[in-house]
């Protein structure tokens, strides 16, 4: 049986998690079948039970906040049960605040899932410019809480990406993360 793997991106709001995950998804062939049960997720490849490749959350469209941020606040137990189930997917990717917690990562690791946690961190000036460009003005107390959580999680990460990734750098990082996720060079064909 294949060892299950989870690639998960964390970071403060506006750090580029969704942009990087979109590039990983594209590297792996793009979003396939969208599922809503037991929670929203997308198939990216693999049809043999135990060899599926999925991304957690909702992708596609022009959503400002895709991924796990569009899932229910109470989804974490369902995700854990799904991922650990005998018919659960072998390769899983996710990003965002909704599932990002030490408890989530530790539980999956304890159960034998290889967890690759990547923290995407940017300086405050860059984050502020990105929020302004989006026309997004979040509550400052909420934003401070998200920054604190992201910083605490970043201490435990496997890899920290510091700086905005664009163009070739973004594509190179997406390819590296896709390889990390599936354990080999993905074939986009």
PDB file of C-alpha atoms in Angstrom:
ATOM      1  CA  UNK A   1       0.000   0.000   0.000  1.00  0.00           C
ATOM      2  CA  UNK A   2       1.181   3.511  -0.826  1.00  0.00           C
ATOM      3  CA  UNK A   3       2.126   5.750   2.105  1.00  0.00           C
ATOM      4  CA  UNK A   4      -0.384   8.578   2.219  1.00  0.00           C
ATOM      5  CA  UNK A   5       0.961  12.099   1.776  1.00  0.00           C
ATOM      6  CA  UNK A   6      -0.412  15.510   2.620  1.00  0.00           C
ATOM      7  CA  UNK A   7       1.066  18.703   1.179  1.00  0.00           C
ATOM      8  CA  UNK A   8      -0.324  21.674   3.099  1.00  0.00           C
ATOM      9  CA  UNK A   9       0.396  25.398   2.674  1.00  0.00           C
ATOM     10  CA  UNK A  10      -0.050  27.807   5.556  1.00  0.00           C
ATOM     11  CA  UNK A  11       0.627  31.511   5.955  1.00  0.00           C
ATOM     12  CA  UNK A  12      -1.043  34.799   6.779  1.00  0.00           C
ATOM     13  CA  UNK A  13      -3.926  36.079   4.639  1.00  0.00           C
ATOM     14  CA  UNK A  14      -2.655  37.399   1.302  1.00  0.00           C
ATOM     15  CA  UNK A  15       0.697  35.596   1.414  1.00  0.00           C
ATOM     16  CA  UNK A  16       0.136  33.704  -1.840  1.00  0.00           C
ATOM     17  CA  UNK A  17      -0.994  30.287  -0.571  1.00  0.00           C
ATOM     18  CA  UNK A  18      -3.883  30.066  -3.029  1.00  0.00           C
ATOM     19  CA  UNK A  19      -1.734  31.347  -5.896  1.00  0.00           C
ATOM     20  CA  UNK A  20       0.924  28.725  -5.185  1.00  0.00           C
ATOM     21  CA  UNK A  21      -1.681  25.949  -4.794  1.00  0.00           C
ATOM     22  CA  UNK A  22      -3.291  26.967  -8.098  1.00  0.00           C
ATOM     23  CA  UNK A  23       0.138  26.568  -9.733  1.00  0.00           C
ATOM     24  CA  UNK A  24       0.588  23.133  -8.089  1.00  0.00           C
ATOM     25  CA  UNK A  25      -2.869  22.119  -9.352  1.00  0.00           C
ATOM     26  CA  UNK A  26      -1.981  23.282 -12.864  1.00  0.00           C
ATOM     27  CA  UNK A  27       1.332  21.395 -12.700  1.00  0.00           C
ATOM     28  CA  UNK A  28      -0.584  18.241 -11.780  1.00  0.00           C
ATOM     29  CA  UNK A  29      -2.945  18.584 -14.750  1.00  0.00           C
ATOM     30  CA  UNK A  30      -5.625  20.972 -13.508  1.00  0.00           C
ATOM     31  CA  UNK A  31      -8.814  20.527 -11.530  1.00  0.00           C
ATOM     32  CA  UNK A  32     -10.764  17.423 -12.437  1.00  0.00           C
ATOM     33  CA  UNK A  33     -14.019  16.212 -10.963  1.00  0.00           C
ATOM     34  CA  UNK A  34     -15.382  18.389  -8.144  1.00  0.00           C
ATOM     35  CA  UNK A  35     -16.911  16.507  -5.197  1.00  0.00           C
ATOM     36  CA  UNK A  36     -19.088  17.852  -2.406  1.00  0.00           C
ATOM     37  CA  UNK A  37     -19.298  14.759  -0.158  1.00  0.00           C
ATOM     38  CA  UNK A  38     -18.188  14.310   2.554  1.00  0.00           C
ATOM     39  CA  UNK A  39     -16.869  17.883   1.991  1.00  0.00           C
ATOM     40  CA  UNK A  40     -15.718  19.897  -1.020  1.00  0.00           C
ATOM     41  CA  UNK A  41     -12.625  18.542  -2.762  1.00  0.00           C
ATOM     42  CA  UNK A  42     -11.322  18.168  -6.311  1.00  0.00           C
ATOM     43  CA  UNK A  43      -9.846  15.144  -8.011  1.00  0.00           C
ATOM     44  CA  UNK A  44      -6.604  15.882  -9.814  1.00  0.00           C
ATOM     45  CA  UNK A  45      -5.736  12.397 -10.975  1.00  0.00           C
ATOM     46  CA  UNK A  46      -5.521   8.714 -10.196  1.00  0.00           C
ATOM     47  CA  UNK A  47      -8.524   6.462 -10.401  1.00  0.00           C
ATOM     48  CA  UNK A  48      -7.287   3.359  -8.606  1.00  0.00           C
ATOM     49  CA  UNK A  49      -8.545   3.211  -4.990  1.00  0.00           C
ATOM     50  CA  UNK A  50      -5.737   4.301  -2.695  1.00  0.00           C
ATOM     51  CA  UNK A  51      -3.862   6.082  -5.498  1.00  0.00           C
ATOM     52  CA  UNK A  52      -6.135   9.105  -5.953  1.00  0.00           C
ATOM     53  CA  UNK A  53      -4.765  12.616  -5.962  1.00  0.00           C
ATOM     54  CA  UNK A  54      -7.069  15.268  -4.496  1.00  0.00           C
ATOM     55  CA  UNK A  55      -6.987  18.867  -3.338  1.00  0.00           C
ATOM     56  CA  UNK A  56      -9.056  19.888  -0.331  1.00  0.00           C
ATOM     57  CA  UNK A  57     -11.589  22.672  -0.755  1.00  0.00           C
ATOM     58  CA  UNK A  58     -13.183  24.447  -3.674  1.00  0.00           C
ATOM     59  CA  UNK A  59     -11.210  25.597  -6.702  1.00  0.00           C
ATOM     60  CA  UNK A  60     -12.109  27.006 -10.071  1.00  0.00           C
ATOM     61  CA  UNK A  61     -13.895  30.222 -10.825  1.00  0.00           C
ATOM     62  CA  UNK A  62     -12.799  33.669  -9.760  1.00  0.00           C
ATOM     63  CA  UNK A  63     -13.065  33.272  -5.992  1.00  0.00           C
ATOM     64  CA  UNK A  64     -10.849  35.599  -3.962  1.00  0.00           C
ATOM     65  CA  UNK A  65     -10.570  32.917  -1.258  1.00  0.00           C
ATOM     66  CA  UNK A  66     -10.556  29.412  -2.747  1.00  0.00           C
ATOM     67  CA  UNK A  67      -9.431  26.212  -1.083  1.00  0.00           C
ATOM     68  CA  UNK A  68     -10.246  25.199   2.459  1.00  0.00           C
ATOM     69  CA  UNK A  69     -11.341  28.711   3.430  1.00  0.00           C
ATOM     70  CA  UNK A  70     -14.627  27.926   1.668  1.00  0.00           C
ATOM     71  CA  UNK A  71     -15.266  24.847   3.833  1.00  0.00           C
ATOM     72  CA  UNK A  72     -17.364  24.637   6.984  1.00  0.00           C
ATOM     73  CA  UNK A  73     -15.715  25.697  10.246  1.00  0.00           C
ATOM     74  CA  UNK A  74     -16.450  22.204  11.634  1.00  0.00           C
ATOM     75  CA  UNK A  75     -14.957  20.216   8.746  1.00  0.00           C
ATOM     76  CA  UNK A  76     -11.682  19.059  10.355  1.00  0.00           C
ATOM     77  CA  UNK A  77     -12.993  15.760  11.882  1.00  0.00           C
ATOM     78  CA  UNK A  78     -14.606  14.820   8.547  1.00  0.00           C
ATOM     79  CA  UNK A  79     -11.359  15.513   6.687  1.00  0.00           C
ATOM     80  CA  UNK A  80      -9.320  13.416   9.123  1.00  0.00           C
ATOM     81  CA  UNK A  81     -11.778  10.499   8.882  1.00  0.00           C
ATOM     82  CA  UNK A  82     -11.791  10.732   5.078  1.00  0.00           C
ATOM     83  CA  UNK A  83      -8.010  10.905   4.749  1.00  0.00           C
ATOM     84  CA  UNK A  84      -7.388   8.026   7.174  1.00  0.00           C
ATOM     85  CA  UNK A  85     -10.114   5.774   5.782  1.00  0.00           C
ATOM     86  CA  UNK A  86      -9.182   2.602   3.899  1.00  0.00           C
ATOM     87  CA  UNK A  87     -10.590   4.145   0.718  1.00  0.00           C
ATOM     88  CA  UNK A  88      -9.043   7.551   1.405  1.00  0.00           C
ATOM     89  CA  UNK A  89      -6.820   9.163  -1.218  1.00  0.00           C
ATOM     90  CA  UNK A  90      -3.071   8.547  -1.256  1.00  0.00           C
ATOM     91  CA  UNK A  91      -2.046  12.069  -2.215  1.00  0.00           C
ATOM     92  CA  UNK A  92      -3.733  15.149  -0.798  1.00  0.00           C
ATOM     93  CA  UNK A  93      -3.016  18.860  -1.083  1.00  0.00           C
ATOM     94  CA  UNK A  94      -4.546  21.738   0.818  1.00  0.00           C
ATOM     95  CA  UNK A  95      -3.972  25.324   1.817  1.00  0.00           C
ATOM     96  CA  UNK A  96      -5.511  27.901   4.038  1.00  0.00           C
ATOM     97  CA  UNK A  97      -6.438  28.632   7.591  1.00  0.00           C
ATOM     98  CA  UNK A  98      -9.459  26.355   7.997  1.00  0.00           C
ATOM     99  CA  UNK A  99      -7.560  23.098   8.635  1.00  0.00           C
ATOM    100  CA  UNK A 100      -4.180  24.539   9.566  1.00  0.00           C
ATOM    101  CA  UNK A 101      -3.405  23.510  13.126  1.00  0.00           C
ATOM    102  CA  UNK A 102      -0.720  21.579  14.966  1.00  0.00           C
ATOM    103  CA  UNK A 103      -3.425  19.156  16.110  1.00  0.00           C
ATOM    104  CA  UNK A 104      -4.451  18.413  12.507  1.00  0.00           C
ATOM    105  CA  UNK A 105      -0.878  17.863  11.304  1.00  0.00           C
ATOM    106  CA  UNK A 106       0.118  15.859  14.389  1.00  0.00           C
ATOM    107  CA  UNK A 107      -2.913  13.556  14.208  1.00  0.00           C
ATOM    108  CA  UNK A 108      -2.264  12.707  10.569  1.00  0.00           C
ATOM    109  CA  UNK A 109       1.461  12.189  11.226  1.00  0.00           C
ATOM    110  CA  UNK A 110       0.674   9.928  14.188  1.00  0.00           C
ATOM    111  CA  UNK A 111      -1.543   7.825  11.901  1.00  0.00           C
ATOM    112  CA  UNK A 112       1.300   7.381   9.389  1.00  0.00           C
ATOM    113  CA  UNK A 113       0.528  10.125   6.863  1.00  0.00           C
ATOM    114  CA  UNK A 114       3.642  11.892   5.534  1.00  0.00           C
ATOM    115  CA  UNK A 115       2.818  15.542   6.169  1.00  0.00           C
ATOM    116  CA  UNK A 116       4.715  18.190   4.191  1.00  0.00           C
ATOM    117  CA  UNK A 117       3.916  21.557   5.771  1.00  0.00           C
ATOM    118  CA  UNK A 118       5.057  24.580   3.794  1.00  0.00           C
ATOM    119  CA  UNK A 119       4.748  28.047   5.349  1.00  0.00           C
ATOM    120  CA  UNK A 120       4.366  30.916   2.856  1.00  0.00           C
ATOM    121  CA  UNK A 121       5.469  34.057   4.685  1.00  0.00           C
ATOM    122  CA  UNK A 122       5.705  37.646   3.432  1.00  0.00           C
ATOM    123  CA  UNK A 123       6.693  40.881   5.122  1.00  0.00           C
ATOM    124  CA  UNK A 124       3.862  43.104   6.357  1.00  0.00           C
ATOM    125  CA  UNK A 125       4.406  45.813   3.713  1.00  0.00           C
ATOM    126  CA  UNK A 126       3.975  43.280   0.882  1.00  0.00           C
ATOM    127  CA  UNK A 127       0.915  41.768   2.560  1.00  0.00           C
ATOM    128  CA  UNK A 128      -0.627  45.241   2.933  1.00  0.00           C
ATOM    129  CA  UNK A 129      -0.010  46.018  -0.768  1.00  0.00           C
ATOM    130  CA  UNK A 130      -1.627  42.714  -1.778  1.00  0.00           C
ATOM    131  CA  UNK A 131      -4.691  43.411   0.405  1.00  0.00           C
ATOM    132  CA  UNK A 132      -4.982  46.903  -1.055  1.00  0.00           C
ATOM    133  CA  UNK A 133      -4.706  45.603  -4.631  1.00  0.00           C
ATOM    134  CA  UNK A 134      -7.576  43.208  -3.913  1.00  0.00           C
ATOM    135  CA  UNK A 135      -9.657  45.905  -2.276  1.00  0.00           C
ATOM    136  CA  UNK A 136      -9.822  43.770   0.853  1.00  0.00           C
ATOM    137  CA  UNK A 137      -9.915  45.480   4.233  1.00  0.00           C
ATOM    138  CA  UNK A 138     -10.228  42.813   6.936  1.00  0.00           C
ATOM    139  CA  UNK A 139     -10.899  43.502  10.603  1.00  0.00           C
ATOM    140  CA  UNK A 140      -7.493  44.314  12.123  1.00  0.00           C
ATOM    141  CA  UNK A 141      -8.028  42.211  15.273  1.00  0.00           C
ATOM    142  CA  UNK A 142      -8.929  39.202  13.124  1.00  0.00           C
ATOM    143  CA  UNK A 143      -5.921  39.843  10.875  1.00  0.00           C
ATOM    144  CA  UNK A 144      -3.568  40.029  13.871  1.00  0.00           C
ATOM    145  CA  UNK A 145      -4.916  36.665  15.081  1.00  0.00           C
ATOM    146  CA  UNK A 146      -4.297  35.063  11.663  1.00  0.00           C
ATOM    147  CA  UNK A 147      -0.737  36.456  11.592  1.00  0.00           C
ATOM    148  CA  UNK A 148      -0.031  35.080  15.070  1.00  0.00           C
ATOM    149  CA  UNK A 149      -1.384  31.641  14.131  1.00  0.00           C
ATOM    150  CA  UNK A 150       0.601  31.575  10.866  1.00  0.00           C
ATOM    151  CA  UNK A 151       3.816  32.597  12.651  1.00  0.00           C
ATOM    152  CA  UNK A 152       3.401  29.889  15.299  1.00  0.00           C
ATOM    153  CA  UNK A 153       2.749  27.239  12.650  1.00  0.00           C
ATOM    154  CA  UNK A 154       5.726  28.428  10.569  1.00  0.00           C
ATOM    155  CA  UNK A 155       8.073  27.446  13.406  1.00  0.00           C
ATOM    156  CA  UNK A 156       7.024  23.809  12.830  1.00  0.00           C
ATOM    157  CA  UNK A 157       7.073  23.782   9.027  1.00  0.00           C
ATOM    158  CA  UNK A 158       9.153  21.552   6.751  1.00  0.00           C
ATOM    159  CA  UNK A 159       9.891  24.403   4.346  1.00  0.00           C
ATOM    160  CA  UNK A 160       9.429  28.156   4.570  1.00  0.00           C
ATOM    161  CA  UNK A 161       8.912  30.218   1.426  1.00  0.00           C
ATOM    162  CA  UNK A 162       9.769  33.850   2.114  1.00  0.00           C
ATOM    163  CA  UNK A 163       8.996  36.288  -0.645  1.00  0.00           C
ATOM    164  CA  UNK A 164       6.419  36.658  -3.346  1.00  0.00           C
ATOM    165  CA  UNK A 165       6.749  34.019  -6.052  1.00  0.00           C
ATOM    166  CA  UNK A 166       6.048  35.150  -9.610  1.00  0.00           C
ATOM    167  CA  UNK A 167       6.593  33.773 -13.093  1.00  0.00           C
ATOM    168  CA  UNK A 168       9.312  31.148 -13.361  1.00  0.00           C
ATOM    169  CA  UNK A 169       9.935  31.074  -9.596  1.00  0.00           C
ATOM    170  CA  UNK A 170       6.255  30.264  -9.016  1.00  0.00           C
ATOM    171  CA  UNK A 171       6.283  27.511 -11.649  1.00  0.00           C
ATOM    172  CA  UNK A 172       9.536  26.029 -10.303  1.00  0.00           C
ATOM    173  CA  UNK A 173       8.190  25.978  -6.743  1.00  0.00           C
ATOM    174  CA  UNK A 174       4.915  24.426  -7.942  1.00  0.00           C
ATOM    175  CA  UNK A 175       6.831  21.672  -9.733  1.00  0.00           C
ATOM    176  CA  UNK A 176       8.973  21.025  -6.647  1.00  0.00           C
ATOM    177  CA  UNK A 177       5.891  20.818  -4.422  1.00  0.00           C
ATOM    178  CA  UNK A 178       4.075  18.559  -6.886  1.00  0.00           C
ATOM    179  CA  UNK A 179       7.095  16.235  -6.919  1.00  0.00           C
ATOM    180  CA  UNK A 180       7.171  16.301  -3.121  1.00  0.00           C
ATOM    181  CA  UNK A 181       3.501  15.416  -3.016  1.00  0.00           C
ATOM    182  CA  UNK A 182       3.487  12.444  -5.366  1.00  0.00           C
ATOM    183  CA  UNK A 183       7.096  11.358  -4.900  1.00  0.00           C
ATOM    184  CA  UNK A 184       8.030  11.667  -8.567  1.00  0.00           C
ATOM    185  CA  UNK A 185       7.983  14.130 -11.433  1.00  0.00           C
ATOM    186  CA  UNK A 186       4.346  14.678 -12.444  1.00  0.00           C
ATOM    187  CA  UNK A 187       3.355  13.991 -16.008  1.00  0.00           C
ATOM    188  CA  UNK A 188       0.957  16.743 -17.142  1.00  0.00           C
ATOM    189  CA  UNK A 189      -0.186  14.684 -20.149  1.00  0.00           C
TER     190      UNK A 189
END
